[in-house]
Amino acid sequence: MEKENKLYEGKAKIIYSTSDPSLVIQYFKDDATAFDARKKGTIIDKGVYNNKISTVIFELLEKEGIPTHFIRQIDDREMLVKKLTIFPIEVVIRNRIAGSLAKRFGMEEGGELQTSILEFYYKNDALHDPMINEDHIRVFGFAKDDDLAYIKDISHKINRILTGFFDELGIILVDYKLEFGRTPSGSICLADEITPDGCRLWDKKTLKKLDKDRFRWDLGEVEDAYQEVFKRVCKEADIQ
Ligand code: C5P
């Protein structure tokens, strides 16, 4: 399996083709963006931390029966994944009030939710990823009804696994984004990454933010936060 051409460069990752048409390489960059890429910066070694954190989490989810695009970690910044056709939908799962939910409803950050809230956004940078509902998804054909039902069901399962996993690390999984895609044979897999870039992670004791909000809001100790999550995740996975 040889690395070939750059297929796509996003804000935080680059996708390369390989000699196997069913597989691509996902390269994790140190680049960070926020607020529709109006804020840009670098988080030193973020790519290394995010690659490892995602690896551990994808391996955990696979072990728990969740299909993911993950095949294996290649090196510090690269992982081999299945080539998917990505649904143009972002699934956001919220366990506590924070971010745009707090803003939209004028609520204070941190409040616990009785049950998790699942939201959908249309993946479209030019439109700033507008929030959508299941009717938009169905009528505009972003996903078929049975695919959406499966995505919802598996998202709830992922949430049960990940809230427990992070809880054991002393971390509250406040909210996060998931993406899904389909293999050429038709099966649906979890895609993208699960990292402090796309999750809000708070220390359980101090409520210190250990995620990209430190970069978004210039809270300082950005690298330290990513490294802290990396250390706790690797310790749990028994990686030295
Ligand atoms: O901004 P908002 O509160 O809606 O984000 C909810 C969660 O989804 C956050 O953890 C954020 O990092 C993640 N997210 C993301 N990419 C987006 C939108 C949200 O990773 N495009």
PDB file of C-alpha atoms and ligand atoms in Angstrom:
ATOM      1  CA  MET A   1       0.000   0.000   0.000  1.00  0.00           C
ATOM      2  CA  GLU A   2       1.780   3.155  -1.257  1.00  0.00           C
ATOM      3  CA  LYS A   3       0.869   6.791  -0.539  1.00  0.00           C
ATOM      4  CA  GLU A   4      -0.057   8.541  -3.792  1.00  0.00           C
ATOM      5  CA  ASN A   5      -1.666  11.924  -4.510  1.00  0.00           C
ATOM      6  CA  LYS A   6      -3.204  14.610  -2.363  1.00  0.00           C
ATOM      7  CA  LEU A   7      -6.979  14.287  -2.888  1.00  0.00           C
ATOM      8  CA  TYR A   8      -8.232  16.963  -0.548  1.00  0.00           C
ATOM      9  CA  GLU A   9      -6.827  19.438   1.949  1.00  0.00           C
ATOM     10  CA  GLY A  10      -9.146  20.575   4.731  1.00  0.00           C
ATOM     11  CA  LYS A  11      -8.616  22.909   7.657  1.00  0.00           C
ATOM     12  CA  ALA A  12      -7.057  20.296   9.942  1.00  0.00           C
ATOM     13  CA  LYS A  13      -6.357  17.279   7.734  1.00  0.00           C
ATOM     14  CA  ILE A  14      -5.089  16.204   4.325  1.00  0.00           C
ATOM     15  CA  ILE A  15      -6.411  13.140   2.499  1.00  0.00           C
ATOM     16  CA  TYR A  16      -4.066  11.194   0.198  1.00  0.00           C
ATOM     17  CA  SER A  17      -4.945   8.420  -2.220  1.00  0.00           C
ATOM     18  CA  THR A  18      -3.107   5.109  -1.967  1.00  0.00           C
ATOM     19  CA  SER A  19      -2.277   2.276  -4.341  1.00  0.00           C
ATOM     20  CA  ASP A  20      -5.426   0.573  -2.971  1.00  0.00           C
ATOM     21  CA  PRO A  21      -8.467   2.460  -4.386  1.00  0.00           C
ATOM     22  CA  SER A  22     -10.594   1.503  -1.368  1.00  0.00           C
ATOM     23  CA  LEU A  23      -8.195   3.105   1.158  1.00  0.00           C
ATOM     24  CA  VAL A  24      -6.962   6.640   1.810  1.00  0.00           C
ATOM     25  CA  ILE A  25      -4.465   8.185   4.220  1.00  0.00           C
ATOM     26  CA  GLN A  26      -5.673  10.798   6.677  1.00  0.00           C
ATOM     27  CA  TYR A  27      -2.842  13.188   7.683  1.00  0.00           C
ATOM     28  CA  PHE A  28      -3.382  15.335  10.802  1.00  0.00           C
ATOM     29  CA  LYS A  29      -2.046  18.915  10.598  1.00  0.00           C
ATOM     30  CA  ASP A  30      -1.187  21.350  13.392  1.00  0.00           C
ATOM     31  CA  ASP A  31      -3.302  24.063  11.724  1.00  0.00           C
ATOM     32  CA  ALA A  32      -6.264  25.265  13.730  1.00  0.00           C
ATOM     33  CA  THR A  33      -9.186  27.377  12.580  1.00  0.00           C
ATOM     34  CA  ALA A  34     -12.271  28.713  14.312  1.00  0.00           C
ATOM     35  CA  PHE A  35     -15.280  30.894  13.551  1.00  0.00           C
ATOM     36  CA  ASP A  36     -15.632  29.781   9.923  1.00  0.00           C
ATOM     37  CA  ALA A  37     -11.846  29.994   9.473  1.00  0.00           C
ATOM     38  CA  ARG A  38     -11.818  33.727  10.273  1.00  0.00           C
ATOM     39  CA  LYS A  39      -9.417  32.828  13.109  1.00  0.00           C
ATOM     40  CA  LYS A  40      -6.351  30.839  12.087  1.00  0.00           C
ATOM     41  CA  GLY A  41      -3.411  29.513  14.054  1.00  0.00           C
ATOM     42  CA  THR A  42      -1.155  26.628  14.884  1.00  0.00           C
ATOM     43  CA  ILE A  43      -1.357  24.297  17.836  1.00  0.00           C
ATOM     44  CA  ILE A  44       2.074  22.674  18.125  1.00  0.00           C
ATOM     45  CA  ASP A  45       1.911  18.874  17.809  1.00  0.00           C
ATOM     46  CA  LYS A  46      -1.909  18.902  17.629  1.00  0.00           C
ATOM     47  CA  GLY A  47      -1.686  16.574  14.634  1.00  0.00           C
ATOM     48  CA  VAL A  48       0.279  14.015  16.630  1.00  0.00           C
ATOM     49  CA  TYR A  49      -2.079  14.199  19.611  1.00  0.00           C
ATOM     50  CA  ASN A  50      -5.224  14.062  17.453  1.00  0.00           C
ATOM     51  CA  ASN A  51      -3.993  11.131  15.374  1.00  0.00           C
ATOM     52  CA  LYS A  52      -3.307   9.097  18.518  1.00  0.00           C
ATOM     53  CA  ILE A  53      -6.489  10.137  20.358  1.00  0.00           C
ATOM     54  CA  SER A  54      -8.599   9.235  17.303  1.00  0.00           C
ATOM     55  CA  THR A  55      -6.771   5.926  16.904  1.00  0.00           C
ATOM     56  CA  VAL A  56      -7.513   4.890  20.484  1.00  0.00           C
ATOM     57  CA  ILE A  57     -11.159   5.972  20.214  1.00  0.00           C
ATOM     58  CA  PHE A  58     -11.778   4.304  16.842  1.00  0.00           C
ATOM     59  CA  GLU A  59     -10.224   1.081  18.179  1.00  0.00           C
ATOM     60  CA  LEU A  60     -12.469   1.269  21.239  1.00  0.00           C
ATOM     61  CA  LEU A  61     -15.586   1.873  19.128  1.00  0.00           C
ATOM     62  CA  GLU A  62     -14.713  -0.975  16.738  1.00  0.00           C
ATOM     63  CA  LYS A  63     -14.288  -3.274  19.737  1.00  0.00           C
ATOM     64  CA  GLU A  64     -17.752  -2.214  20.869  1.00  0.00           C
ATOM     65  CA  GLY A  65     -19.228  -3.106  17.469  1.00  0.00           C
ATOM     66  CA  ILE A  66     -19.404   0.383  15.917  1.00  0.00           C
ATOM     67  CA  PRO A  67     -18.257   0.345  12.275  1.00  0.00           C
ATOM     68  CA  THR A  68     -15.657   3.062  11.630  1.00  0.00           C
ATOM     69  CA  HIS A  69     -13.448   4.021   8.696  1.00  0.00           C
ATOM     70  CA  PHE A  70     -10.312   3.278  10.748  1.00  0.00           C
ATOM     71  CA  ILE A  71      -7.916   0.587   9.489  1.00  0.00           C
ATOM     72  CA  ARG A  72      -4.657   1.341  11.346  1.00  0.00           C
ATOM     73  CA  GLN A  73      -2.323   4.065  12.509  1.00  0.00           C
ATOM     74  CA  ILE A  74       0.610   4.465  10.096  1.00  0.00           C
ATOM     75  CA  ASP A  75       2.858   6.871  11.986  1.00  0.00           C
ATOM     76  CA  ASP A  76       2.700   9.934  14.275  1.00  0.00           C
ATOM     77  CA  ARG A  77       0.515  11.974  11.953  1.00  0.00           C
ATOM     78  CA  GLU A  78      -1.084   9.497   9.569  1.00  0.00           C
ATOM     79  CA  MET A  79      -3.779   6.854   9.743  1.00  0.00           C
ATOM     80  CA  LEU A  80      -5.061   4.513   7.055  1.00  0.00           C
ATOM     81  CA  VAL A  81      -8.827   4.699   6.625  1.00  0.00           C
ATOM     82  CA  LYS A  82     -11.514   3.395   4.285  1.00  0.00           C
ATOM     83  CA  LYS A  83     -12.428   5.644   1.385  1.00  0.00           C
ATOM     84  CA  LEU A  84     -16.015   6.743   1.941  1.00  0.00           C
ATOM     85  CA  THR A  85     -18.645   8.898   0.326  1.00  0.00           C
ATOM     86  CA  ILE A  86     -19.383  11.257   3.180  1.00  0.00           C
ATOM     87  CA  PHE A  87     -22.999  12.207   3.980  1.00  0.00           C
ATOM     88  CA  PRO A  88     -23.236  16.027   3.830  1.00  0.00           C
ATOM     89  CA  ILE A  89     -24.467  16.031   7.418  1.00  0.00           C
ATOM     90  CA  GLU A  90     -22.770  16.846  10.710  1.00  0.00           C
ATOM     91  CA  VAL A  91     -24.296  15.116  13.721  1.00  0.00           C
ATOM     92  CA  VAL A  92     -23.788  17.098  16.921  1.00  0.00           C
ATOM     93  CA  ILE A  93     -24.436  15.335  20.224  1.00  0.00           C
ATOM     94  CA  ARG A  94     -24.799  17.398  23.375  1.00  0.00           C
ATOM     95  CA  ASN A  95     -24.681  16.149  26.956  1.00  0.00           C
ATOM     96  CA  ARG A  96     -24.319  19.583  28.622  1.00  0.00           C
ATOM     97  CA  ILE A  97     -25.261  23.111  27.647  1.00  0.00           C
ATOM     98  CA  ALA A  98     -22.369  24.867  25.876  1.00  0.00           C
ATOM     99  CA  GLY A  99     -21.354  26.618  22.676  1.00  0.00           C
ATOM    100  CA  SER A 100     -24.037  27.482  20.152  1.00  0.00           C
ATOM    101  CA  LEU A 101     -26.761  25.782  22.235  1.00  0.00           C
ATOM    102  CA  ALA A 102     -26.042  28.127  25.165  1.00  0.00           C
ATOM    103  CA  LYS A 103     -26.042  31.092  22.781  1.00  0.00           C
ATOM    104  CA  ARG A 104     -29.223  30.105  20.920  1.00  0.00           C
ATOM    105  CA  PHE A 105     -31.290  29.657  24.077  1.00  0.00           C
ATOM    106  CA  GLY A 106     -29.594  32.319  26.216  1.00  0.00           C
ATOM    107  CA  MET A 107     -28.549  29.690  28.744  1.00  0.00           C
ATOM    108  CA  GLU A 108     -25.498  29.475  30.916  1.00  0.00           C
ATOM    109  CA  GLU A 109     -22.775  26.991  29.928  1.00  0.00           C
ATOM    110  CA  GLY A 110     -22.388  23.853  31.982  1.00  0.00           C
ATOM    111  CA  GLY A 111     -25.968  22.850  32.773  1.00  0.00           C
ATOM    112  CA  GLU A 112     -26.586  19.119  32.539  1.00  0.00           C
ATOM    113  CA  LEU A 113     -29.186  17.916  30.049  1.00  0.00           C
ATOM    114  CA  GLN A 114     -31.828  15.416  31.145  1.00  0.00           C
ATOM    115  CA  THR A 115     -31.061  13.349  28.058  1.00  0.00           C
ATOM    116  CA  SER A 116     -28.612  14.021  25.279  1.00  0.00           C
ATOM    117  CA  ILE A 117     -29.648  16.297  22.408  1.00  0.00           C
ATOM    118  CA  LEU A 118     -28.894  15.271  18.846  1.00  0.00           C
ATOM    119  CA  GLU A 119     -28.729  17.982  16.187  1.00  0.00           C
ATOM    120  CA  PHE A 120     -28.027  17.969  12.456  1.00  0.00           C
ATOM    121  CA  TYR A 121     -26.121  20.551  10.437  1.00  0.00           C
ATOM    122  CA  TYR A 122     -25.674  20.744   6.660  1.00  0.00           C
ATOM    123  CA  LYS A 123     -21.959  20.427   5.819  1.00  0.00           C
ATOM    124  CA  ASN A 124     -21.470  23.502   3.672  1.00  0.00           C
ATOM    125  CA  ASP A 125     -18.737  26.042   4.432  1.00  0.00           C
ATOM    126  CA  ALA A 126     -20.162  28.688   2.070  1.00  0.00           C
ATOM    127  CA  LEU A 127     -23.490  28.549   3.957  1.00  0.00           C
ATOM    128  CA  HIS A 128     -21.728  28.323   7.355  1.00  0.00           C
ATOM    129  CA  ASP A 129     -23.080  24.807   8.088  1.00  0.00           C
ATOM    130  CA  PRO A 130     -26.738  25.712   8.753  1.00  0.00           C
ATOM    131  CA  MET A 131     -28.733  23.692  11.271  1.00  0.00           C
ATOM    132  CA  ILE A 132     -31.196  21.332   9.592  1.00  0.00           C
ATOM    133  CA  ASN A 133     -33.865  18.875  10.681  1.00  0.00           C
ATOM    134  CA  GLU A 134     -34.847  15.418   9.504  1.00  0.00           C
ATOM    135  CA  ASP A 135     -37.301  16.825   6.951  1.00  0.00           C
ATOM    136  CA  HIS A 136     -34.516  18.855   5.288  1.00  0.00           C
ATOM    137  CA  ILE A 137     -32.368  15.724   5.184  1.00  0.00           C
ATOM    138  CA  ARG A 138     -35.176  13.668   3.639  1.00  0.00           C
ATOM    139  CA  VAL A 139     -36.575  16.258   1.212  1.00  0.00           C
ATOM    140  CA  PHE A 140     -33.182  17.447  -0.040  1.00  0.00           C
ATOM    141  CA  GLY A 141     -31.911  13.865  -0.237  1.00  0.00           C
ATOM    142  CA  PHE A 142     -28.926  14.292   2.096  1.00  0.00           C
ATOM    143  CA  ALA A 143     -29.657  10.771   3.417  1.00  0.00           C
ATOM    144  CA  LYS A 144     -32.401   8.201   2.940  1.00  0.00           C
ATOM    145  CA  ASP A 145     -34.828   7.563   5.798  1.00  0.00           C
ATOM    146  CA  ASP A 146     -33.393   4.183   6.752  1.00  0.00           C
ATOM    147  CA  ASP A 147     -29.801   5.500   6.571  1.00  0.00           C
ATOM    148  CA  LEU A 148     -30.725   8.422   8.810  1.00  0.00           C
ATOM    149  CA  ALA A 149     -32.431   6.089  11.290  1.00  0.00           C
ATOM    150  CA  TYR A 150     -29.242   4.001  11.386  1.00  0.00           C
ATOM    151  CA  ILE A 151     -27.024   7.090  11.802  1.00  0.00           C
ATOM    152  CA  LYS A 152     -29.181   8.299  14.710  1.00  0.00           C
ATOM    153  CA  ASP A 153     -29.188   4.905  16.390  1.00  0.00           C
ATOM    154  CA  ILE A 154     -25.431   4.466  16.074  1.00  0.00           C
ATOM    155  CA  SER A 155     -24.799   8.057  17.255  1.00  0.00           C
ATOM    156  CA  HIS A 156     -26.691   7.322  20.487  1.00  0.00           C
ATOM    157  CA  LYS A 157     -24.664   4.119  20.932  1.00  0.00           C
ATOM    158  CA  ILE A 158     -21.414   6.023  20.344  1.00  0.00           C
ATOM    159  CA  ASN A 159     -22.505   8.571  22.936  1.00  0.00           C
ATOM    160  CA  ARG A 160     -23.116   5.886  25.544  1.00  0.00           C
ATOM    161  CA  ILE A 161     -19.658   4.390  24.905  1.00  0.00           C
ATOM    162  CA  LEU A 162     -17.768   7.689  24.786  1.00  0.00           C
ATOM    163  CA  THR A 163     -19.402   9.352  27.803  1.00  0.00           C
ATOM    164  CA  GLY A 164     -18.403   6.294  29.861  1.00  0.00           C
ATOM    165  CA  PHE A 165     -14.898   6.202  28.384  1.00  0.00           C
ATOM    166  CA  PHE A 166     -14.185   9.877  29.094  1.00  0.00           C
ATOM    167  CA  ASP A 167     -15.822   9.716  32.521  1.00  0.00           C
ATOM    168  CA  GLU A 168     -13.261   7.102  33.547  1.00  0.00           C
ATOM    169  CA  LEU A 169     -10.534   9.530  32.450  1.00  0.00           C
ATOM    170  CA  GLY A 170     -11.993  12.264  34.658  1.00  0.00           C
ATOM    171  CA  ILE A 171     -13.356  14.116  31.637  1.00  0.00           C
ATOM    172  CA  ILE A 172     -16.895  15.323  30.868  1.00  0.00           C
ATOM    173  CA  LEU A 173     -17.840  14.815  27.222  1.00  0.00           C
ATOM    174  CA  VAL A 174     -19.845  18.034  26.882  1.00  0.00           C
ATOM    175  CA  ASP A 175     -20.627  17.922  23.149  1.00  0.00           C
ATOM    176  CA  TYR A 176     -19.072  16.806  19.879  1.00  0.00           C
ATOM    177  CA  LYS A 177     -19.521  16.376  16.165  1.00  0.00           C
ATOM    178  CA  LEU A 178     -19.701  13.120  14.213  1.00  0.00           C
ATOM    179  CA  GLU A 179     -19.542  12.476  10.476  1.00  0.00           C
ATOM    180  CA  PHE A 180     -20.592   9.364   8.624  1.00  0.00           C
ATOM    181  CA  GLY A 181     -19.886   7.940   5.187  1.00  0.00           C
ATOM    182  CA  ARG A 182     -20.649   4.966   3.011  1.00  0.00           C
ATOM    183  CA  THR A 183     -18.252   2.386   1.565  1.00  0.00           C
ATOM    184  CA  PRO A 184     -18.631   1.322  -2.092  1.00  0.00           C
ATOM    185  CA  SER A 185     -20.256  -1.902  -0.813  1.00  0.00           C
ATOM    186  CA  GLY A 186     -22.936   0.189   0.888  1.00  0.00           C
ATOM    187  CA  SER A 187     -22.140  -0.071   4.581  1.00  0.00           C
ATOM    188  CA  ILE A 188     -22.230   3.063   6.722  1.00  0.00           C
ATOM    189  CA  CYS A 189     -19.190   3.899   8.886  1.00  0.00           C
ATOM    190  CA  LEU A 190     -18.207   6.568  11.364  1.00  0.00           C
ATOM    191  CA  ALA A 191     -15.698   8.849   9.593  1.00  0.00           C
ATOM    192  CA  ASP A 192     -13.450  11.866  10.232  1.00  0.00           C
ATOM    193  CA  GLU A 193     -11.882  12.104  13.721  1.00  0.00           C
ATOM    194  CA  ILE A 194     -12.798  12.167  17.407  1.00  0.00           C
ATOM    195  CA  THR A 195     -10.445  14.692  18.993  1.00  0.00           C
ATOM    196  CA  PRO A 196     -10.383  17.871  21.104  1.00  0.00           C
ATOM    197  CA  ASP A 197     -10.835  19.765  17.790  1.00  0.00           C
ATOM    198  CA  GLY A 198     -14.402  18.495  17.455  1.00  0.00           C
ATOM    199  CA  CYS A 199     -15.329  17.651  21.048  1.00  0.00           C
ATOM    200  CA  ARG A 200     -15.822  19.828  24.101  1.00  0.00           C
ATOM    201  CA  LEU A 201     -13.984  18.069  26.920  1.00  0.00           C
ATOM    202  CA  TRP A 202     -13.988  19.448  30.468  1.00  0.00           C
ATOM    203  CA  ASP A 203     -11.997  18.202  33.425  1.00  0.00           C
ATOM    204  CA  LYS A 204     -14.522  16.592  35.779  1.00  0.00           C
ATOM    205  CA  LYS A 205     -13.085  18.108  38.977  1.00  0.00           C
ATOM    206  CA  THR A 206     -12.112  21.615  37.882  1.00  0.00           C
ATOM    207  CA  LEU A 207     -14.333  22.025  34.776  1.00  0.00           C
ATOM    208  CA  LYS A 208     -11.198  23.289  32.972  1.00  0.00           C
ATOM    209  CA  LYS A 209     -11.715  23.231  29.202  1.00  0.00           C
ATOM    210  CA  LEU A 210      -9.405  20.686  27.541  1.00  0.00           C
ATOM    211  CA  ASP A 211     -10.380  21.342  23.909  1.00  0.00           C
ATOM    212  CA  LYS A 212     -10.407  23.780  21.007  1.00  0.00           C
ATOM    213  CA  ASP A 213     -12.387  26.358  23.011  1.00  0.00           C
ATOM    214  CA  ARG A 214      -9.000  27.300  24.539  1.00  0.00           C
ATOM    215  CA  PHE A 215      -7.867  28.309  21.025  1.00  0.00           C
ATOM    216  CA  ARG A 216     -11.234  29.823  20.007  1.00  0.00           C
ATOM    217  CA  TRP A 217     -11.402  32.100  23.046  1.00  0.00           C
ATOM    218  CA  ASP A 218      -7.652  32.710  23.625  1.00  0.00           C
ATOM    219  CA  LEU A 219      -7.737  30.973  27.004  1.00  0.00           C
ATOM    220  CA  GLY A 220      -4.035  29.995  26.870  1.00  0.00           C
ATOM    221  CA  GLU A 221      -2.472  26.599  27.611  1.00  0.00           C
ATOM    222  CA  VAL A 222      -3.873  25.280  24.329  1.00  0.00           C
ATOM    223  CA  GLU A 223      -1.103  22.723  23.666  1.00  0.00           C
ATOM    224  CA  ASP A 224      -1.198  21.651  27.334  1.00  0.00           C
ATOM    225  CA  ALA A 225      -4.913  20.870  27.037  1.00  0.00           C
ATOM    226  CA  TYR A 226      -4.472  18.679  23.948  1.00  0.00           C
ATOM    227  CA  GLN A 227      -1.496  16.976  25.581  1.00  0.00           C
ATOM    228  CA  GLU A 228      -3.497  16.338  28.749  1.00  0.00           C
ATOM    229  CA  VAL A 229      -6.290  14.608  26.789  1.00  0.00           C
ATOM    230  CA  PHE A 230      -3.642  12.667  24.822  1.00  0.00           C
ATOM    231  CA  LYS A 231      -1.954  11.515  28.047  1.00  0.00           C
ATOM    232  CA  ARG A 232      -5.184  10.413  29.721  1.00  0.00           C
ATOM    233  CA  VAL A 233      -6.480   8.641  26.588  1.00  0.00           C
ATOM    234  CA  CYS A 234      -3.167   6.813  26.039  1.00  0.00           C
ATOM    235  CA  LYS A 235      -2.918   5.838  29.712  1.00  0.00           C
ATOM    236  CA  GLU A 236      -6.421   4.332  29.535  1.00  0.00           C
ATOM    237  CA  ALA A 237      -5.407   2.446  26.397  1.00  0.00           C
ATOM    238  CA  ASP A 238      -2.202   1.369  28.171  1.00  0.00           C
ATOM    239  CA  ILE A 239       0.061   3.005  25.574  1.00  0.00           C
ATOM    240  CA  GLN A 240       3.387   4.261  26.934  1.00  0.00           C
TER     241      GLN A 240
HETATM  242  O1  C5P B   1     -20.483  25.339  18.016  1.00  0.00           O
HETATM  243  P1  C5P B   1     -21.358  24.280  18.616  1.00  0.00           P
HETATM  244  O2  C5P B   1     -21.640  24.485  20.063  1.00  0.00           O
HETATM  245  O3  C5P B   1     -22.616  24.055  17.814  1.00  0.00           O
HETATM  246  O4  C5P B   1     -20.504  22.928  18.494  1.00  0.00           O
HETATM  247  C1  C5P B   1     -20.932  21.735  19.096  1.00  0.00           C
HETATM  248  C2  C5P B   1     -19.798  20.718  19.066  1.00  0.00           C
HETATM  249  O5  C5P B   1     -19.558  20.273  17.749  1.00  0.00           O
HETATM  250  C3  C5P B   1     -18.473  21.278  19.578  1.00  0.00           C
HETATM  251  O6  C5P B   1     -17.805  20.272  20.321  1.00  0.00           O
HETATM  252  C4  C5P B   1     -17.686  21.603  18.320  1.00  0.00           C
HETATM  253  O7  C5P B   1     -16.307  21.452  18.523  1.00  0.00           O
HETATM  254  C5  C5P B   1     -18.232  20.568  17.345  1.00  0.00           C
HETATM  255  N1  C5P B   1     -18.280  21.053  15.967  1.00  0.00           N
HETATM  256  C6  C5P B   1     -17.294  20.699  15.066  1.00  0.00           C
HETATM  257  N2  C5P B   1     -17.330  21.145  13.779  1.00  0.00           N
HETATM  258  C7  C5P B   1     -18.332  21.914  13.356  1.00  0.00           C
HETATM  259  C8  C5P B   1     -19.348  22.302  14.243  1.00  0.00           C
HETATM  260  C9  C5P B   1     -19.293  21.855  15.550  1.00  0.00           C
HETATM  261  O8  C5P B   1     -16.376  19.957  15.435  1.00  0.00           O
HETATM  262  N3  C5P B   1     -18.345  22.325  12.085  1.00  0.00           N
END
